[in-house]
PDB file of C-alpha atoms and ligand atoms in Angstrom:
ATOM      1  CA  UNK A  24      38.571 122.958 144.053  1.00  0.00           C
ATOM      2  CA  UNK A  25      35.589 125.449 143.832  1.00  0.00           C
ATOM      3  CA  UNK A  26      32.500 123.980 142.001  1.00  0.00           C
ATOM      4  CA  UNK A  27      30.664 126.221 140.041  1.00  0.00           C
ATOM      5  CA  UNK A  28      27.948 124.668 137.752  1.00  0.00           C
ATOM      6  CA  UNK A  29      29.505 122.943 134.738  1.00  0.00           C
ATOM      7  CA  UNK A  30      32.915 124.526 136.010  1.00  0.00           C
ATOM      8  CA  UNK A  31      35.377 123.509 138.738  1.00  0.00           C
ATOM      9  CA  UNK A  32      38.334 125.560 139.596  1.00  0.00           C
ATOM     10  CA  UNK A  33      41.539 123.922 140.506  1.00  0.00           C
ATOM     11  CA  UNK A  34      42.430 126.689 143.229  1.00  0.00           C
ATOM     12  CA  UNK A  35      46.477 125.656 143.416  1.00  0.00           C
ATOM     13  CA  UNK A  36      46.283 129.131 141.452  1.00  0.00           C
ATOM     14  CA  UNK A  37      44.963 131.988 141.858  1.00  0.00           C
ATOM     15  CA  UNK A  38      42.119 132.851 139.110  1.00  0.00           C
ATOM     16  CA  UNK A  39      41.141 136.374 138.062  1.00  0.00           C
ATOM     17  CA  UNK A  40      37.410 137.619 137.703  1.00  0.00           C
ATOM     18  CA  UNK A  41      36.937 140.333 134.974  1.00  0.00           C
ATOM     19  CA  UNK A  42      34.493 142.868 136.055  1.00  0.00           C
ATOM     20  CA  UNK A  43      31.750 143.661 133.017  1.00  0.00           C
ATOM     21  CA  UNK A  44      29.582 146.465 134.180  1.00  0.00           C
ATOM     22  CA  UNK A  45      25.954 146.895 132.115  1.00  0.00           C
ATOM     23  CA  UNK A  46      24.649 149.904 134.001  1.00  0.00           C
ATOM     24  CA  UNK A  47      23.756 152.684 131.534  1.00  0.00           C
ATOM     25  CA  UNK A  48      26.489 155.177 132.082  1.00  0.00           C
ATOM     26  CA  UNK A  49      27.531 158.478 130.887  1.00  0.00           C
ATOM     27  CA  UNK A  50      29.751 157.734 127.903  1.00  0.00           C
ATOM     28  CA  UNK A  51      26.979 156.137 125.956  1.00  0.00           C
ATOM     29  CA  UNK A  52      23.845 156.901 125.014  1.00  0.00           C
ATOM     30  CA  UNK A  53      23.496 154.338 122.458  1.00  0.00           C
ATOM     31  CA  UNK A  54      20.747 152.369 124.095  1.00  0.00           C
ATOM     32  CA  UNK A  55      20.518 148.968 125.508  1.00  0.00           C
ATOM     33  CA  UNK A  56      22.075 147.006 122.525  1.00  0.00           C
ATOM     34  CA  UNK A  57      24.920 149.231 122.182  1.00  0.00           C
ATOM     35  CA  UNK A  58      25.794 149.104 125.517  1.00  0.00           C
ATOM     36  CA  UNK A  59      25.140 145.158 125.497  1.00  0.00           C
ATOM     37  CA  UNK A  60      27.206 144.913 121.995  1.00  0.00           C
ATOM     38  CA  UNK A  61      30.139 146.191 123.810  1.00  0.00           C
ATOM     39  CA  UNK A  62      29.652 144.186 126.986  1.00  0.00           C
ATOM     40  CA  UNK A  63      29.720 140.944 125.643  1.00  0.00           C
ATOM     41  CA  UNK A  64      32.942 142.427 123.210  1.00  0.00           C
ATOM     42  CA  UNK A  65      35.200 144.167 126.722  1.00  0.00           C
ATOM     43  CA  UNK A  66      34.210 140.317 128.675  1.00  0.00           C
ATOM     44  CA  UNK A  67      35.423 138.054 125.190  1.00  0.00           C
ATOM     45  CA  UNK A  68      38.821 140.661 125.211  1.00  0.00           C
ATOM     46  CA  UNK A  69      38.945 140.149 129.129  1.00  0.00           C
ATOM     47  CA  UNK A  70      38.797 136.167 128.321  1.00  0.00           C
ATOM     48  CA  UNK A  71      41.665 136.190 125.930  1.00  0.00           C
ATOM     49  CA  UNK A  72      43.559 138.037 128.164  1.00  0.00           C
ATOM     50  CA  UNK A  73      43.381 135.257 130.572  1.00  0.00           C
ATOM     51  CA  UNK A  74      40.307 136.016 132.944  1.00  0.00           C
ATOM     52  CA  UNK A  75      38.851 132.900 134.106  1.00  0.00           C
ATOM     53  CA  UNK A  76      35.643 134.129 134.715  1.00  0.00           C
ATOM     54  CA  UNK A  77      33.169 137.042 134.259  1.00  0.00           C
ATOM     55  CA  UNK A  78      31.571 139.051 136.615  1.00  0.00           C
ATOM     56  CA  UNK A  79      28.633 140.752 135.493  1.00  0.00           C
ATOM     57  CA  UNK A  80      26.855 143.353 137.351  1.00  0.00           C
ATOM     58  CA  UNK A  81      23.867 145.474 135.916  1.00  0.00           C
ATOM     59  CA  UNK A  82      23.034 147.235 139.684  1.00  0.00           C
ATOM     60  CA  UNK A  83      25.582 149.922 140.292  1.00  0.00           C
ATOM     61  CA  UNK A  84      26.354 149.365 144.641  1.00  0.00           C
ATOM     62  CA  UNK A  85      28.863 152.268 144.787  1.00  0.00           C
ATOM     63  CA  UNK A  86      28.005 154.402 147.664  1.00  0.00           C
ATOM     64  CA  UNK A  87      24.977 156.444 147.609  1.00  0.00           C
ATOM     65  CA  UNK A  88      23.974 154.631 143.991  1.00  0.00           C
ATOM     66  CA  UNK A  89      20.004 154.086 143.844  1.00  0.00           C
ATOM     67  CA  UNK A  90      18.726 150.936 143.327  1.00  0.00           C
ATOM     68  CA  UNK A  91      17.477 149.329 139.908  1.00  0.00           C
ATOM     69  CA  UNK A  92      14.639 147.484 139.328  1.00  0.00           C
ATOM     70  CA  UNK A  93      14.531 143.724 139.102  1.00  0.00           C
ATOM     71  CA  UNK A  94      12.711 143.940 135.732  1.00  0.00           C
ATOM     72  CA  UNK A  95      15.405 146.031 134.279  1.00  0.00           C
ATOM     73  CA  UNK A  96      18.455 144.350 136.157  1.00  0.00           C
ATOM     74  CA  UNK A  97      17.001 141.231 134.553  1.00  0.00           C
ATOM     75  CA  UNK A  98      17.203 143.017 131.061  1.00  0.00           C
ATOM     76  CA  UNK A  99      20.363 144.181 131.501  1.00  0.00           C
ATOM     77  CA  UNK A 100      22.490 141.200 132.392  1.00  0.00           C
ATOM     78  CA  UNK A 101      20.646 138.103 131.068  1.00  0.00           C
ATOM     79  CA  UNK A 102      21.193 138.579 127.264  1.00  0.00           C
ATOM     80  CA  UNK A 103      24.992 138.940 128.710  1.00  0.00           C
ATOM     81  CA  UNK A 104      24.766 136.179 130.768  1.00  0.00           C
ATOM     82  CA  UNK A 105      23.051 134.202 128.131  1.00  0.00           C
ATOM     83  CA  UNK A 106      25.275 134.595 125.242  1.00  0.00           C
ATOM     84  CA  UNK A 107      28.584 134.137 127.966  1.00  0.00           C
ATOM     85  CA  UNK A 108      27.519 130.764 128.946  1.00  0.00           C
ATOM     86  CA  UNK A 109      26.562 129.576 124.990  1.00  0.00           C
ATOM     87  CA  UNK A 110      30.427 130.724 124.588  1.00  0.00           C
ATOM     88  CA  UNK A 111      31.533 128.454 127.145  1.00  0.00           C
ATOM     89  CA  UNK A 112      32.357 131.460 129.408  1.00  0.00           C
ATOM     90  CA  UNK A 113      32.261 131.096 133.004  1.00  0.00           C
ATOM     91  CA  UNK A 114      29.753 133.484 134.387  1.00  0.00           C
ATOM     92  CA  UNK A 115      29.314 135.253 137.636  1.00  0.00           C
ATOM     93  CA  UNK A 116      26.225 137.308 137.791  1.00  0.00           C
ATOM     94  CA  UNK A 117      26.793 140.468 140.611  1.00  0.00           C
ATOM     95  CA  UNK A 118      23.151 140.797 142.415  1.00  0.00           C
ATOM     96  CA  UNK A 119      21.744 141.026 145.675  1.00  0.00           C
ATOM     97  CA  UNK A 120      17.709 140.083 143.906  1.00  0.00           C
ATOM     98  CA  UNK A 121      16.603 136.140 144.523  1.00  0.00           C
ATOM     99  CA  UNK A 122      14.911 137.237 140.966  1.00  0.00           C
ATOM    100  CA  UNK A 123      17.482 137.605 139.346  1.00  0.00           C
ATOM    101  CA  UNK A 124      19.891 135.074 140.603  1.00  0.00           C
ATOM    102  CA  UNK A 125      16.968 132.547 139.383  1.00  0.00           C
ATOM    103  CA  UNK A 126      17.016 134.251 135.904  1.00  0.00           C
ATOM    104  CA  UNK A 127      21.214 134.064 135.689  1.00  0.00           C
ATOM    105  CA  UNK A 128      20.852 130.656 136.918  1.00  0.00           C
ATOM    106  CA  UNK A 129      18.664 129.702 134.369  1.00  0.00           C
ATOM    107  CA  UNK A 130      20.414 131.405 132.007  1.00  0.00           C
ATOM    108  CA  UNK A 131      23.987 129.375 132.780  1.00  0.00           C
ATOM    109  CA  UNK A 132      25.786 131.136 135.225  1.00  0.00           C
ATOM    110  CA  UNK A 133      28.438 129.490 136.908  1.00  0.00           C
ATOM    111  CA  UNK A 134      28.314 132.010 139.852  1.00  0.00           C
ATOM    112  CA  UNK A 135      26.180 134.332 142.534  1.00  0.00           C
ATOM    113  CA  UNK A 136      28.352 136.676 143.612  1.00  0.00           C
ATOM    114  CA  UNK A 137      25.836 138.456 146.110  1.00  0.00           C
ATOM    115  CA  UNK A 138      27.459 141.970 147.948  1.00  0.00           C
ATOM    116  CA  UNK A 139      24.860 140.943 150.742  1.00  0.00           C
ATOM    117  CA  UNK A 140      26.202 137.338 151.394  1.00  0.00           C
ATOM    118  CA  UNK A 141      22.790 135.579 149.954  1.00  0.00           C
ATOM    119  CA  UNK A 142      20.422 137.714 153.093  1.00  0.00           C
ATOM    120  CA  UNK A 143      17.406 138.458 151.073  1.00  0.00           C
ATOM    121  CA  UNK A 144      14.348 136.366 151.752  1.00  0.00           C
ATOM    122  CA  UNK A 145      14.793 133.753 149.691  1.00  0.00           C
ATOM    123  CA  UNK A 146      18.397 134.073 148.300  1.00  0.00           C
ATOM    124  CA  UNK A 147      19.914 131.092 149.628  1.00  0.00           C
ATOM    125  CA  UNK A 148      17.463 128.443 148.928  1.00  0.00           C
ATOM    126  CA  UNK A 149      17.792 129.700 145.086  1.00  0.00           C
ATOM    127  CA  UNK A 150      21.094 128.995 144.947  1.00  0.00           C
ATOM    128  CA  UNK A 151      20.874 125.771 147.183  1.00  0.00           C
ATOM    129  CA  UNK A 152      18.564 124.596 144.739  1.00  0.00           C
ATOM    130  CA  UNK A 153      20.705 124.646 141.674  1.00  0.00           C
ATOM    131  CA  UNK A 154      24.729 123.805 141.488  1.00  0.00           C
ATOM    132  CA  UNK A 155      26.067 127.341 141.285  1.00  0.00           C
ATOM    133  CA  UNK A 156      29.084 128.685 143.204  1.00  0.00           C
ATOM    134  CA  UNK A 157      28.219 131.378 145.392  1.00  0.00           C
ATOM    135  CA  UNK A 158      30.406 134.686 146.369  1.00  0.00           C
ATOM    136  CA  UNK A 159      29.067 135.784 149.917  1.00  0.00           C
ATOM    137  CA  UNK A 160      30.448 139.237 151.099  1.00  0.00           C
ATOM    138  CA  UNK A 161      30.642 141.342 153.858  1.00  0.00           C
ATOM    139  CA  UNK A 162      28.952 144.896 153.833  1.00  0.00           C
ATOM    140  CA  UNK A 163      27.769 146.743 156.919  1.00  0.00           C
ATOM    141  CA  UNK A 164      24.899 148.816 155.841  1.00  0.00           C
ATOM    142  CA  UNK A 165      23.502 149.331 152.480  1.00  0.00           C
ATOM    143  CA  UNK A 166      24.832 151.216 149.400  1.00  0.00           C
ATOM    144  CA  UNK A 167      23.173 154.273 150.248  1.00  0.00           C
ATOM    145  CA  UNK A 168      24.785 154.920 153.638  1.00  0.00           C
ATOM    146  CA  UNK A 169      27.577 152.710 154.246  1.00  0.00           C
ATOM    147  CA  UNK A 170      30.133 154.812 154.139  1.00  0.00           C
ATOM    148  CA  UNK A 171      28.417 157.517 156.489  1.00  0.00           C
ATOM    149  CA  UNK A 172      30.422 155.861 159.989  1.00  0.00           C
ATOM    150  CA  UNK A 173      31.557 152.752 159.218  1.00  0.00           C
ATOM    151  CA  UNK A 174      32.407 151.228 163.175  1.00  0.00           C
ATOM    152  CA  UNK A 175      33.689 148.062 164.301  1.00  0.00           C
ATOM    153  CA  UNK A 176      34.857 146.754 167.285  1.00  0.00           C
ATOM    154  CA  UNK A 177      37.535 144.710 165.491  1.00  0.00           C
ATOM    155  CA  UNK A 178      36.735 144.829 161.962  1.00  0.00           C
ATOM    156  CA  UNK A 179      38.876 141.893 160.714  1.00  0.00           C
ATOM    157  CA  UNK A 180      37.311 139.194 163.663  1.00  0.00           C
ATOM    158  CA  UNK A 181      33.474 140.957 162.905  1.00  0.00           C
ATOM    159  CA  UNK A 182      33.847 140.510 158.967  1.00  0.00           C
ATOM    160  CA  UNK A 183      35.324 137.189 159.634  1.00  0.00           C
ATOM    161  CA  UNK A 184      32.443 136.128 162.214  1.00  0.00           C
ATOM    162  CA  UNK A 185      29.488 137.411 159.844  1.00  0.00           C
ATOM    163  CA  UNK A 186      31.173 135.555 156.519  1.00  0.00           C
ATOM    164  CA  UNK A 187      31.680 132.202 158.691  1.00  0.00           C
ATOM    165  CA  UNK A 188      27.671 132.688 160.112  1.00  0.00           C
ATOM    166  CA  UNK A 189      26.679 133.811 156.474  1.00  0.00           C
ATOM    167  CA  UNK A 190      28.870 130.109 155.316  1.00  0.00           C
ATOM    168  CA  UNK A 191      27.071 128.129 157.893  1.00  0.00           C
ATOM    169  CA  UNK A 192      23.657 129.233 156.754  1.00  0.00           C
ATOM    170  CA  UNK A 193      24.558 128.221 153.675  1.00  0.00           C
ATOM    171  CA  UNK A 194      25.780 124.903 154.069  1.00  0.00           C
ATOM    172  CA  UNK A 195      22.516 124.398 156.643  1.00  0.00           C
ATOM    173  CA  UNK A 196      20.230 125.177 153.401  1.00  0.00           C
ATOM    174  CA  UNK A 197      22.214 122.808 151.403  1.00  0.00           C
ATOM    175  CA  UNK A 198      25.138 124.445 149.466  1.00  0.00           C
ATOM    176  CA  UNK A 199      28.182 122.349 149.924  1.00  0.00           C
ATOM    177  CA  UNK A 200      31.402 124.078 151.038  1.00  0.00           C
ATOM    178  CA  UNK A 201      32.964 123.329 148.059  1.00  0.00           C
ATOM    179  CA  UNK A 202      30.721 125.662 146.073  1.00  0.00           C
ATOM    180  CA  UNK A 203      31.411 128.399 148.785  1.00  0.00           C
ATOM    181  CA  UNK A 204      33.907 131.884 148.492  1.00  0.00           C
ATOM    182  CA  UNK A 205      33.799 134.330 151.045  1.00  0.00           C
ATOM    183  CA  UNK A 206      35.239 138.140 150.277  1.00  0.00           C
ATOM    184  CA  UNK A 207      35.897 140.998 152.896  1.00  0.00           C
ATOM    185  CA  UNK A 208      34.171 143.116 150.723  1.00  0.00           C
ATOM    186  CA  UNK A 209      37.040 146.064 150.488  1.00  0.00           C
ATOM    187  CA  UNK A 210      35.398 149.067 150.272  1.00  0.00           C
ATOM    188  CA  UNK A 211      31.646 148.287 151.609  1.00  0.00           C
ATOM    189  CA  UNK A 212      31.107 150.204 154.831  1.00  0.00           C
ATOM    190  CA  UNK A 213      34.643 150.326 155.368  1.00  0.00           C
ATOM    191  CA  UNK A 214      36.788 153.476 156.284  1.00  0.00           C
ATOM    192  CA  UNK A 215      40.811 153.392 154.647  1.00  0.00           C
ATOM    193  CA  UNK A 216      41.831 151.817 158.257  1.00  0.00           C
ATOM    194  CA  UNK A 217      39.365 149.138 158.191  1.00  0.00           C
ATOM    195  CA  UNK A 218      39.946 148.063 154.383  1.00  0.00           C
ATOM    196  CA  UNK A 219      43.883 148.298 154.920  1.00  0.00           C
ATOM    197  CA  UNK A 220      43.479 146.438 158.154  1.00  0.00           C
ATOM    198  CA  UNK A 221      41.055 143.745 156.202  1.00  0.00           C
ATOM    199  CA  UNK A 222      43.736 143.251 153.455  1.00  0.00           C
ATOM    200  CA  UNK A 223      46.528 143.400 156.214  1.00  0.00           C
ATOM    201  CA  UNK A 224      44.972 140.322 157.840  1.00  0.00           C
ATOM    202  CA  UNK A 225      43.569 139.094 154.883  1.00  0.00           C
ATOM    203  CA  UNK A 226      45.258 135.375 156.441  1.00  0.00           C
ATOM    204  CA  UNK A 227      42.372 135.500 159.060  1.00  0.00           C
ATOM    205  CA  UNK A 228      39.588 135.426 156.392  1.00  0.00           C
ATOM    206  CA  UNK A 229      41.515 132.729 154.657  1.00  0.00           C
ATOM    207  CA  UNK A 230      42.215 130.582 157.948  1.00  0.00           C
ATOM    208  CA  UNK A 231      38.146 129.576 157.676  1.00  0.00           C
ATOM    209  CA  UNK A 232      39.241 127.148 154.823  1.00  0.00           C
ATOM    210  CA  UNK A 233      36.919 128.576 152.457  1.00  0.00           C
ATOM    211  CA  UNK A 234      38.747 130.346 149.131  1.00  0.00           C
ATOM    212  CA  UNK A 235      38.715 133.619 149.456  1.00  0.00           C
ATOM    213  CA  UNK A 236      38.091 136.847 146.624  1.00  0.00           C
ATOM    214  CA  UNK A 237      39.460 140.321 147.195  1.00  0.00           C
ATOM    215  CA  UNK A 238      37.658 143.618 145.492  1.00  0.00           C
ATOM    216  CA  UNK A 239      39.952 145.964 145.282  1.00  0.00           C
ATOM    217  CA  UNK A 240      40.415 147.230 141.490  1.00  0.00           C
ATOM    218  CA  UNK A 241      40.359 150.797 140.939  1.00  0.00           C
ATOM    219  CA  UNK A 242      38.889 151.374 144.786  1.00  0.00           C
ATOM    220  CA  UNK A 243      38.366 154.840 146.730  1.00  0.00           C
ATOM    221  CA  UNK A 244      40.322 153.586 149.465  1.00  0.00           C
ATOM    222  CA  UNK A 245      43.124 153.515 146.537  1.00  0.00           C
ATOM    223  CA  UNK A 246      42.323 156.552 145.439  1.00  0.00           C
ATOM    224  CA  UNK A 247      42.721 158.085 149.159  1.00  0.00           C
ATOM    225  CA  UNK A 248      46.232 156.040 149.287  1.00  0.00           C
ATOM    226  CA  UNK A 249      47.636 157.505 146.109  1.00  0.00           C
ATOM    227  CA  UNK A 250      45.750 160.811 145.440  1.00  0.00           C
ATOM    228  CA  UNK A 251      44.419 159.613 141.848  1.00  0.00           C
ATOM    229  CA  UNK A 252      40.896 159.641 140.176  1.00  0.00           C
ATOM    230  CA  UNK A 253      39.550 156.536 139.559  1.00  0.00           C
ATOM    231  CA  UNK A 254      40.969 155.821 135.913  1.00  0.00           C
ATOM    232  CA  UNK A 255      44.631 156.615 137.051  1.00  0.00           C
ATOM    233  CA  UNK A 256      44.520 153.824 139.842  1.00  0.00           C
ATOM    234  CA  UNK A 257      45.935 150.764 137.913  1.00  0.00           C
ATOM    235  CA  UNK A 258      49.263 150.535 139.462  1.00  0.00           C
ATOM    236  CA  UNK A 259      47.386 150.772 142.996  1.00  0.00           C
ATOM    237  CA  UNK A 260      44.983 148.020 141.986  1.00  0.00           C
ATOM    238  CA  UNK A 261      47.911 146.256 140.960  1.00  0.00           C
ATOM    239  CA  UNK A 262      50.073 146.732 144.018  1.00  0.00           C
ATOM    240  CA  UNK A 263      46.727 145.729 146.085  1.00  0.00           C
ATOM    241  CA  UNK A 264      46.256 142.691 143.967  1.00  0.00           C
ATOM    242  CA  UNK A 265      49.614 141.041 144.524  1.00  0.00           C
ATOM    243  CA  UNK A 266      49.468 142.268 148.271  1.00  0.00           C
ATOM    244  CA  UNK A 267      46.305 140.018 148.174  1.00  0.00           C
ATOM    245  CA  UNK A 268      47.903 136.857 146.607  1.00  0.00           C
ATOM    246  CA  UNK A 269      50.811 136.877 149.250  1.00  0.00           C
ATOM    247  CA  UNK A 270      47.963 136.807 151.562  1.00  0.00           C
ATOM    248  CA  UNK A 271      46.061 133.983 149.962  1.00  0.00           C
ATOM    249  CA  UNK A 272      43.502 135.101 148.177  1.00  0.00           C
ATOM    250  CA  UNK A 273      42.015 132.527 145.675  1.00  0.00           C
ATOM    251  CA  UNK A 274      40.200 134.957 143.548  1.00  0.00           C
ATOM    252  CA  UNK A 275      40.808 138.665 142.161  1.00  0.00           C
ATOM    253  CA  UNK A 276      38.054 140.770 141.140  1.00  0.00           C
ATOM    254  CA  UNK A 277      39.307 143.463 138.761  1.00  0.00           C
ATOM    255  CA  UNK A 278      39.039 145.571 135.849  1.00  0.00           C
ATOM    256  CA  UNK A 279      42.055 145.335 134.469  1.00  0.00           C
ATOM    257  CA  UNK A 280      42.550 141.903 133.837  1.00  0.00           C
ATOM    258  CA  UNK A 281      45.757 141.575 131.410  1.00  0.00           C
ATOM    259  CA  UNK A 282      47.746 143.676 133.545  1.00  0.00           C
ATOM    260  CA  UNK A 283      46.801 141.590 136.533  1.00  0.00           C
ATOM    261  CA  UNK A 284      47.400 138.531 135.044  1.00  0.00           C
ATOM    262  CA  UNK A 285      51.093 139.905 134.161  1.00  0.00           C
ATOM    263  CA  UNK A 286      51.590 141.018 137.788  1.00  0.00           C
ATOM    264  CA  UNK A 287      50.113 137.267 138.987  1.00  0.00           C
ATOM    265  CA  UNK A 288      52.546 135.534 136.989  1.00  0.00           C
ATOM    266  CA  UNK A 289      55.509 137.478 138.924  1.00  0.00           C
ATOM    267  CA  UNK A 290      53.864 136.706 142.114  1.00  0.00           C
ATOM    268  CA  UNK A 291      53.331 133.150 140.941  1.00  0.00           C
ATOM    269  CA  UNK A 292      57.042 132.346 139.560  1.00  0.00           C
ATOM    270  CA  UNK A 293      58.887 133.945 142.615  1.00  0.00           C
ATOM    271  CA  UNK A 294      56.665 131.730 144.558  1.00  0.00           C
ATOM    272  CA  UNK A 295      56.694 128.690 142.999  1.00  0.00           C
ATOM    273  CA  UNK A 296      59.549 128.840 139.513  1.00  0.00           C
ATOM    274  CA  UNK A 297      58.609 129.426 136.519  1.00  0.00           C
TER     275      UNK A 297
HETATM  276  C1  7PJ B  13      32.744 143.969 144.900  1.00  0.00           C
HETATM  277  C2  7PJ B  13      31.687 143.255 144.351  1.00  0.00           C
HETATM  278  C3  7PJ B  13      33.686 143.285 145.722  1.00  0.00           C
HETATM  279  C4  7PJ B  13      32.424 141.299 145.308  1.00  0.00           C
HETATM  280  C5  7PJ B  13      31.535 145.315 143.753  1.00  0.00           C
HETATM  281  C6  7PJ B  13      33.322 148.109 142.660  1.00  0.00           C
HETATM  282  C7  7PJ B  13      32.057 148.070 143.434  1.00  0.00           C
HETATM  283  N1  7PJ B  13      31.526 141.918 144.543  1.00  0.00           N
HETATM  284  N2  7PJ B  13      30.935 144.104 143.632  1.00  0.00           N
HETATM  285  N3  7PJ B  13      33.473 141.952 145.884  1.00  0.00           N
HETATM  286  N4  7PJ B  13      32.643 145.261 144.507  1.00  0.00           N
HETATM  287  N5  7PJ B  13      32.291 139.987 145.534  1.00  0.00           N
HETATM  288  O1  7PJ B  13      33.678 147.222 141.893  1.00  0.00           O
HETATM  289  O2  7PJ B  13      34.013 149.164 142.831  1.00  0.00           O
HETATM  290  O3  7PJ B  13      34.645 143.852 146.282  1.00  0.00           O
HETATM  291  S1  7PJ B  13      30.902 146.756 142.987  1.00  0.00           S
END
């Protein structure tokens, strides 16, 4: 079981997490309500097609991406998060800002997922100090340079040695294991060797006993694999996300959630029956 707030995930199955982005982007200039309209409509069609949770990000962390302000990261995803949670949604809120983690917290989020594993000054006691899951991840670097020289002297024993130290600080500060997931973070300061080697071994990260979540939807290191843009990597995500199951993974972090949930029920009947 994973205990997340007012939720609690039976983990005997795998559970999907539907990515809902609310960073301003290109294809809309409708303002802030348009683009929070449509938000909250893409994570209620993500729900009905079987995602058991939300993950909300309003910080963009693709490499080379500037950073947002708290103020405006706040005004981005809280309304979302806010309106999720009154729905009975499950909520993960995608942010590396103590500030905002107490804002999504307050607001009803069922989740922290934090890209830098809860190191800010002040991160962890936030979450210790309510009863919200937590996502802790491995990146080497930041967002700006990561993916300059990514270098490891064993990537898949160094991701797994910072995510147990990163689990054990945790626990120290108060969060029980239970309300712990650790992800390898596919993608984050990681060349196509180190994230294939990562999902390869993927058994390693999930040998620490902690459920694990793997990133991989509609990734560059896909794109390298396959030689498609971004929006014509679906069957790649798809091939990644059933290569993760086999390897344990408890949670899947993608965009395309119906399709995923299609290609986890195949998994999930050749493994078990229908
Ligand atoms: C991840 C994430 C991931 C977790 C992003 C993207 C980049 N959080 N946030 N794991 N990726 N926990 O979706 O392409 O892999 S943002």
């Amino acid at each position: 079981m994973l205990r997340c707030g007012r939720f609690s995930f039976d983990l005997s199955r795998p559970r999907v997490m539907g990515i809902v982005n609310v960073t301003p982007d290109s294809f809309s200039d409708g303002g802030r309500y348009f683009n929070q309209a449509r938000a909250l409509d893409h994570a209620r069609q993500m729900v009905a097609d079987g995602a058991d949770l939300i993950d909300l990000g309003g910080e963009s962390t693709r490499p080379g991406a500037p950073p947002v302000p708290e103020a405006d990261e706040i005004a981005r995803v809280i309304p979302i998060c806010e309106a999720l949670a009154r729905e009975g949604i499950a909520v993960s809120v995608d942010t590396r800002k103590p500030g905002v983690m107490r804002a999504a917290i307050a607001a009803g989020a069922a989740m922290i997922n934090d890209v830098c594993a809860l190191t800010a000054a002040g991160a962890v006691e936030v979450c210790a100090a309510a009863d919200v899951g937590v996502c802790l991840m491995h990146m080497q670097g930041d967002p700006q340079t990561m993916q300059a020289a990514p270098a490891y002297v064993d990537v898949v024993a160094d991701v797994r040695a910072f995510l147990v130290a990163r689990a054990a600080a945790c626990t120290a500060a108060g969060i029980p294991r239970e309300r712990i997931v650790l992800d390898p973070g596919f993608g984050f300061g990681k060349t196509v060797a180190h994230n294939l080697a990562l999902l390869r071994s993927l058994h390693a990260i999930v040998a620490t006993g902690f459920p694990v979540l793997a990133g991989l939807s509609r990734k560059s290191a896909l794109g390298q694999i396959t030689g498609r843009p971004v929006d014509e990597r679906m069957a790649a995500s798809l091939s990644a996300a059933v290569i993760a199951l086999a390897r344990g993974a408890s949670f899947l972090r993608v965009h395309d959630v119906r399709e995923t949930v299609d290609a986890m029920n195949v998994w999930l009947a050749v493994e078990r029956g229908a």
